[in-house]
PDB file of C-alpha atoms in Angstrom:
ATOM      1  CA  ASP A   1      23.814   3.256  30.005  1.00 74.00           C
ATOM      2  CA  PRO A   2      20.300   4.742  30.010  1.00 77.00           C
ATOM      3  CA  SER A   3      19.918   4.081  26.271  1.00 82.00           C
ATOM      4  CA  ASN A   4      19.954   0.335  27.025  1.00 86.00           C
ATOM      5  CA  ALA A   5      16.955   0.581  29.374  1.00 88.00           C
ATOM      6  CA  ILE A   6      14.592  -0.126  26.465  1.00 91.00           C
ATOM      7  CA  PHE A   7      16.108  -3.603  25.966  1.00 93.00           C
ATOM      8  CA  VAL A   8      16.097  -4.446  29.671  1.00 92.00           C
ATOM      9  CA  GLU A   9      12.509  -3.225  30.146  1.00 91.00           C
ATOM     10  CA  ASN A  10      11.317  -5.310  27.192  1.00 92.00           C
ATOM     11  CA  SER A  11      13.146  -8.477  28.283  1.00 93.00           C
ATOM     12  CA  ILE A  12      12.040  -8.581  31.916  1.00 91.00           C
ATOM     13  CA  PRO A  13       8.426  -8.289  33.091  1.00 90.00           C
ATOM     14  CA  SER A  14       7.653  -5.036  34.929  1.00 86.00           C
ATOM     15  CA  ARG A  15       6.831  -6.911  38.138  1.00 87.00           C
ATOM     16  CA  ASP A  16      10.353  -8.377  38.287  1.00 88.00           C
ATOM     17  CA  LEU A  17      11.880  -4.957  37.659  1.00 86.00           C
ATOM     18  CA  GLN A  18      10.104  -3.736  40.793  1.00 86.00           C
ATOM     19  CA  THR A  19      10.593  -6.678  43.125  1.00 91.00           C
ATOM     20  CA  PHE A  20      12.566  -7.187  46.313  1.00 94.00           C
ATOM     21  CA  PHE A  21      15.271  -9.862  46.228  1.00 94.00           C
ATOM     22  CA  PHE A  22      16.249 -12.111  49.110  1.00 95.00           C
ATOM     23  CA  SER A  23      18.890 -14.782  49.612  1.00 92.00           C
ATOM     24  CA  ASP A  24      17.282 -16.097  52.801  1.00 93.00           C
ATOM     25  CA  VAL A  25      13.765 -17.570  52.730  1.00 94.00           C
ATOM     26  CA  GLU A  26      13.055 -16.647  56.371  1.00 94.00           C
ATOM     27  CA  ASP A  27      13.952 -12.992  55.727  1.00 95.00           C
ATOM     28  CA  MET A  28      11.716 -12.987  52.656  1.00 94.00           C
ATOM     29  CA  ASN A  29       8.766 -14.492  54.527  1.00 94.00           C
ATOM     30  CA  LEU A  30       9.188 -12.000  57.391  1.00 94.00           C
ATOM     31  CA  PHE A  31       9.327  -9.113  54.904  1.00 95.00           C
ATOM     32  CA  LEU A  32       6.211 -10.320  53.077  1.00 93.00           C
ATOM     33  CA  ARG A  33       4.310 -10.854  56.342  1.00 92.00           C
ATOM     34  CA  ILE A  34       5.099  -7.322  57.517  1.00 93.00           C
ATOM     35  CA  ILE A  35       4.378  -5.712  54.143  1.00 91.00           C
ATOM     36  CA  ARG A  36       1.219  -7.625  53.311  1.00 90.00           C
ATOM     37  CA  GLN A  37      -0.378  -8.291  56.690  1.00 88.00           C
ATOM     38  CA  GLU A  38       0.744  -5.381  58.835  1.00 88.00           C
ATOM     39  CA  LYS A  39       1.024  -2.668  56.164  1.00 88.00           C
ATOM     40  CA  GLY A  40      -1.700  -4.035  53.873  1.00 88.00           C
ATOM     41  CA  TRP A  41       0.358  -3.629  50.702  1.00 88.00           C
ATOM     42  CA  LYS A  42      -0.793  -6.555  48.584  1.00 84.00           C
ATOM     43  CA  LYS A  43       1.018  -5.763  45.311  1.00 86.00           C
ATOM     44  CA  VAL A  44       4.573  -5.933  46.683  1.00 88.00           C
ATOM     45  CA  SER A  45       6.549  -8.855  45.288  1.00 90.00           C
ATOM     46  CA  ALA A  46       9.609 -10.633  46.585  1.00 94.00           C
ATOM     47  CA  VAL A  47      11.704 -13.440  45.173  1.00 93.00           C
ATOM     48  CA  LEU A  48      14.328 -15.802  46.470  1.00 94.00           C
ATOM     49  CA  THR A  49      17.551 -15.568  44.480  1.00 94.00           C
ATOM     50  CA  PRO A  50      19.188 -18.722  43.126  1.00 93.00           C
ATOM     51  CA  THR A  51      22.326 -20.067  44.797  1.00 93.00           C
ATOM     52  CA  VAL A  52      24.242 -20.368  41.502  1.00 94.00           C
ATOM     53  CA  ALA A  53      26.508 -17.599  40.228  1.00 94.00           C
ATOM     54  CA  SER A  54      25.384 -15.526  37.262  1.00 93.00           C
ATOM     55  CA  ASP A  55      28.504 -16.428  35.267  1.00 92.00           C
ATOM     56  CA  SER A  56      27.265 -20.023  35.127  1.00 94.00           C
ATOM     57  CA  PHE A  57      24.717 -18.770  32.569  1.00 94.00           C
ATOM     58  CA  GLN A  58      26.336 -18.424  29.145  1.00 92.00           C
ATOM     59  CA  PRO A  59      24.757 -17.289  25.852  1.00 90.00           C
ATOM     60  CA  GLY A  60      25.499 -20.552  24.036  1.00 86.00           C
ATOM     61  CA  VAL A  61      26.546 -18.737  20.857  1.00 88.00           C
ATOM     62  CA  ASP A  62      30.099 -17.606  20.133  1.00 85.00           C
ATOM     63  CA  HIS A  63      30.293 -13.882  20.936  1.00 86.00           C
ATOM     64  CA  SER A  64      32.789 -13.134  18.158  1.00 87.00           C
ATOM     65  CA  SER A  65      30.575 -14.738  15.503  1.00 88.00           C
ATOM     66  CA  LEU A  66      27.683 -12.514  16.498  1.00 91.00           C
ATOM     67  CA  LYS A  67      29.927  -9.454  16.842  1.00 91.00           C
ATOM     68  CA  ALA A  68      30.720  -9.724  13.137  1.00 88.00           C
ATOM     69  CA  LEU A  69      26.977  -9.486  12.423  1.00 92.00           C
ATOM     70  CA  GLY A  70      26.477  -6.314  14.457  1.00 91.00           C
ATOM     71  CA  LEU A  71      26.096  -7.568  18.038  1.00 93.00           C
ATOM     72  CA  VAL A  72      26.024  -4.709  20.533  1.00 94.00           C
ATOM     73  CA  GLY A  73      25.812  -7.049  23.536  1.00 93.00           C
ATOM     74  CA  HIS A  74      23.486  -9.245  25.528  1.00 94.00           C
ATOM     75  CA  VAL A  75      20.852  -7.832  27.878  1.00 94.00           C
ATOM     76  CA  ARG A  76      22.674  -9.367  30.862  1.00 94.00           C
ATOM     77  CA  GLU A  77      25.666  -7.124  30.132  1.00 92.00           C
ATOM     78  CA  MET A  78      23.366  -4.088  30.164  1.00 90.00           C
ATOM     79  CA  VAL A  79      22.140  -4.692  33.715  1.00 87.00           C
ATOM     80  CA  ALA A  80      24.077  -3.393  36.706  1.00 85.00           C
ATOM     81  CA  ALA A  81      22.934  -5.529  39.639  1.00 88.00           C
ATOM     82  CA  PRO A  82      24.322  -7.747  42.394  1.00 91.00           C
ATOM     83  CA  ASP A  83      25.285 -11.236  41.223  1.00 94.00           C
ATOM     84  CA  PRO A  84      22.324 -13.054  42.848  1.00 94.00           C
ATOM     85  CA  VAL A  85      19.906 -10.687  41.066  1.00 94.00           C
ATOM     86  CA  LEU A  86      21.671 -11.285  37.739  1.00 95.00           C
ATOM     87  CA  ALA A  87      21.477 -15.039  38.362  1.00 95.00           C
ATOM     88  CA  PHE A  88      17.716 -14.717  38.946  1.00 95.00           C
ATOM     89  CA  LEU A  89      17.272 -12.711  35.727  1.00 95.00           C
ATOM     90  CA  CYS A  90      19.293 -15.276  33.768  1.00 95.00           C
ATOM     91  CA  SER A  91      17.482 -18.218  35.319  1.00 94.00           C
ATOM     92  CA  ASN A  92      13.956 -16.839  34.943  1.00 94.00           C
ATOM     93  CA  HIS A  93      14.194 -14.576  31.883  1.00 94.00           C
ATOM     94  CA  ALA A  94      17.287 -15.860  30.025  1.00 94.00           C
ATOM     95  CA  VAL A  95      18.711 -12.343  29.712  1.00 95.00           C
ATOM     96  CA  HIS A  96      22.107 -13.944  29.057  1.00 95.00           C
ATOM     97  CA  LYS A  97      20.697 -15.272  25.756  1.00 95.00           C
ATOM     98  CA  VAL A  98      18.860 -12.143  24.600  1.00 95.00           C
ATOM     99  CA  ALA A  99      21.158 -10.495  22.061  1.00 94.00           C
ATOM    100  CA  VAL A 100      20.992  -6.844  21.051  1.00 95.00           C
ATOM    101  CA  PHE A 101      22.107  -5.957  17.524  1.00 95.00           C
ATOM    102  CA  SER A 102      22.438  -2.687  15.672  1.00 93.00           C
ATOM    103  CA  THR A 103      19.811  -1.950  13.031  1.00 91.00           C
ATOM    104  CA  LYS A 104      22.392  -2.875  10.365  1.00 91.00           C
ATOM    105  CA  ALA A 105      22.049  -6.519  11.424  1.00 91.00           C
ATOM    106  CA  GLU A 106      18.497  -6.704   9.998  1.00 91.00           C
ATOM    107  CA  ARG A 107      19.902  -8.119   6.778  1.00 92.00           C
ATOM    108  CA  PHE A 108      21.227 -11.081   8.809  1.00 93.00           C
ATOM    109  CA  ASN A 109      17.854 -11.861  10.420  1.00 91.00           C
ATOM    110  CA  ASP A 110      17.475 -15.245   8.673  1.00 90.00           C
ATOM    111  CA  ARG A 111      21.014 -16.286   9.661  1.00 90.00           C
ATOM    112  CA  LEU A 112      20.408 -15.294  13.273  1.00 92.00           C
ATOM    113  CA  VAL A 113      17.281 -17.455  13.356  1.00 91.00           C
ATOM    114  CA  GLU A 114      18.404 -20.451  11.278  1.00 89.00           C
ATOM    115  CA  GLU A 115      22.163 -20.675  11.782  1.00 89.00           C
ATOM    116  CA  PHE A 116      22.508 -19.358  15.340  1.00 92.00           C
ATOM    117  CA  ASN A 117      19.083 -20.519  16.594  1.00 89.00           C
ATOM    118  CA  LEU A 118      18.389 -17.292  18.474  1.00 91.00           C
ATOM    119  CA  THR A 119      14.875 -17.260  19.883  1.00 91.00           C
ATOM    120  CA  LYS A 120      14.697 -13.707  21.216  1.00 94.00           C
ATOM    121  CA  PHE A 121      16.808 -10.762  20.088  1.00 94.00           C
ATOM    122  CA  PHE A 122      16.671  -7.094  19.214  1.00 95.00           C
ATOM    123  CA  LEU A 123      17.501  -5.465  15.883  1.00 94.00           C
ATOM    124  CA  GLY A 124      17.673  -1.829  16.891  1.00 92.00           C
ATOM    125  CA  THR A 125      14.273  -1.189  18.477  1.00 92.00           C
ATOM    126  CA  LYS A 126      12.623  -4.203  16.841  1.00 93.00           C
ATOM    127  CA  GLN A 127      12.204  -7.237  19.045  1.00 94.00           C
ATOM    128  CA  GLN A 128      12.284 -10.612  17.312  1.00 93.00           C
ATOM    129  CA  THR A 129      10.689 -13.570  19.072  1.00 94.00           C
ATOM    130  CA  VAL A 130      11.098 -16.917  17.318  1.00 92.00           C
ATOM    131  CA  SER A 131       8.889 -19.899  18.064  1.00 92.00           C
ATOM    132  CA  LYS A 132       9.143 -23.405  16.681  1.00 87.00           C
ATOM    133  CA  SER A 133       6.153 -25.547  15.756  1.00 85.00           C
ATOM    134  CA  GLN A 134       5.521 -28.535  17.999  1.00 85.00           C
ATOM    135  CA  TYR A 135       4.560 -30.604  14.959  1.00 88.00           C
ATOM    136  CA  SER A 136       7.213 -29.661  12.412  1.00 85.00           C
ATOM    137  CA  ALA A 137      10.553 -27.917  12.167  1.00 80.00           C
ATOM    138  CA  ALA A 138       8.826 -24.732  10.961  1.00 86.00           C
ATOM    139  CA  LYS A 139       9.795 -21.527  12.750  1.00 88.00           C
ATOM    140  CA  SER A 140       7.750 -18.375  12.935  1.00 89.00           C
ATOM    141  CA  THR A 141       9.065 -14.982  13.928  1.00 89.00           C
ATOM    142  CA  LEU A 142       7.063 -12.301  15.680  1.00 89.00           C
ATOM    143  CA  THR A 143       8.470  -8.817  15.141  1.00 91.00           C
ATOM    144  CA  LYS A 144       7.369  -5.875  17.208  1.00 93.00           C
ATOM    145  CA  GLU A 145       8.598  -2.334  17.635  1.00 93.00           C
ATOM    146  CA  VAL A 146       9.528  -1.735  21.275  1.00 90.00           C
ATOM    147  CA  LYS A 147       9.395   1.401  23.345  1.00 87.00           C
ATOM    148  CA  GLY A 148      10.839   2.238  26.727  1.00 81.00           C
ATOM    149  CA  LYS A 149       8.475   1.834  29.659  1.00 80.00           C
ATOM    150  CA  GLY A 150      10.184   4.498  31.738  1.00 77.00           C
ATOM    151  CA  LEU A 151      10.810   2.154  34.662  1.00 74.00           C
ATOM    152  CA  LEU A 152      14.600   2.326  34.563  1.00 76.00           C
ATOM    153  CA  THR A 153      15.286   5.794  33.237  1.00 68.00           C
ATOM    154  CA  MET A 154      16.245   8.364  35.804  1.00 64.00           C
ATOM    155  CA  SER A 155      16.724  12.066  35.589  1.00 59.00           C
ATOM    156  CA  MET A 156      19.276  13.744  37.759  1.00 58.00           C
ATOM    157  CA  ASP A 157      18.443  16.796  39.848  1.00 68.00           C
ATOM    158  CA  LYS A 158      21.623  18.727  39.053  1.00 75.00           C
ATOM    159  CA  GLU A 159      20.870  21.555  41.485  1.00 81.00           C
ATOM    160  CA  ARG A 160      20.475  19.059  44.317  1.00 81.00           C
ATOM    161  CA  VAL A 161      23.736  17.332  43.315  1.00 80.00           C
ATOM    162  CA  VAL A 162      25.609  20.654  43.433  1.00 85.00           C
ATOM    163  CA  ARG A 163      24.017  21.516  46.792  1.00 88.00           C
ATOM    164  CA  LEU A 164      24.915  18.105  48.272  1.00 88.00           C
ATOM    165  CA  GLU A 165      28.473  18.321  46.932  1.00 89.00           C
ATOM    166  CA  ASP A 166      28.851  21.747  48.574  1.00 91.00           C
ATOM    167  CA  GLU A 167      27.493  20.335  51.851  1.00 92.00           C
ATOM    168  CA  LEU A 168      29.959  17.450  51.606  1.00 92.00           C
ATOM    169  CA  LYS A 169      32.881  19.859  51.089  1.00 93.00           C
ATOM    170  CA  GLU A 170      31.766  21.866  54.133  1.00 93.00           C
ATOM    171  CA  LYS A 171      31.506  18.703  56.264  1.00 93.00           C
ATOM    172  CA  LYS A 172      35.006  17.658  55.144  1.00 93.00           C
ATOM    173  CA  ARG A 173      36.357  21.081  56.169  1.00 94.00           C
ATOM    174  CA  GLU A 174      34.654  20.723  59.554  1.00 94.00           C
ATOM    175  CA  GLU A 175      36.080  17.229  59.927  1.00 94.00           C
ATOM    176  CA  GLU A 176      39.569  18.520  59.154  1.00 94.00           C
ATOM    177  CA  GLN A 177      39.202  21.240  61.805  1.00 94.00           C
ATOM    178  CA  VAL A 178      38.083  18.679  64.390  1.00 94.00           C
ATOM    179  CA  ARG A 179      41.000  16.383  63.482  1.00 93.00           C
ATOM    180  CA  SER A 180      43.400  19.311  63.827  1.00 94.00           C
ATOM    181  CA  GLN A 181      41.945  20.157  67.257  1.00 94.00           C
ATOM    182  CA  ILE A 182      42.266  16.508  68.330  1.00 93.00           C
ATOM    183  CA  GLU A 183      45.920  16.399  67.242  1.00 93.00           C
ATOM    184  CA  SER A 184      46.634  19.661  69.047  1.00 93.00           C
ATOM    185  CA  THR A 185      44.925  18.419  72.208  1.00 93.00           C
ATOM    186  CA  GLU A 186      46.790  15.073  72.050  1.00 92.00           C
ATOM    187  CA  THR A 187      50.098  16.917  71.628  1.00 91.00           C
ATOM    188  CA  GLU A 188      49.336  19.156  74.642  1.00 91.00           C
ATOM    189  CA  LEU A 189      48.313  16.093  76.651  1.00 90.00           C
ATOM    190  CA  ALA A 190      51.530  14.289  75.745  1.00 89.00           C
ATOM    191  CA  GLU A 191      53.551  17.321  76.856  1.00 89.00           C
ATOM    192  CA  LEU A 192      51.726  17.480  80.180  1.00 88.00           C
ATOM    193  CA  ASN A 193      52.280  13.743  80.809  1.00 85.00           C
ATOM    194  CA  LYS A 194      56.081  14.017  80.417  1.00 80.00           C
TER     195      LYS A 194
END
């Protein structure tokens, strides 16, 4: 859902939204050598994905309890990606713990911080980041209004889609004609071989 891009873009650093993912270290090193040394592209990043499954990362707070307070979902649920990529995002950015609430949940802010111990969450387009003092049990909350960065939003070229769909239909018609010719030729061949 494109409307969720704002939460994803504000939970994951831009560099990790534009990185290449690898499951094999040798493949990654070869890729980086070619890109950086041969092509000269120094700002390309690559990461090695973890070997654990993304479902091993759980929010730690009962989903139904938060749902009653206006939970829309967690950022992890808003990302469509292969499992190793999701595991990396959970491992490095804890997207499985970043909850997204409707704006109506603002009245429960203190409960979310004190009772549920959430450290990063969204209330509508407000991001709450909670930090705990190293010297006391005091918690402080940083609130900031977030905006989309435009990294994940896409616009669709509808004319091109229509044109490509028409081309696909034409290719399917051509394929059907070729299949029909093949069947006819095979039938003739079978008759001649009798």
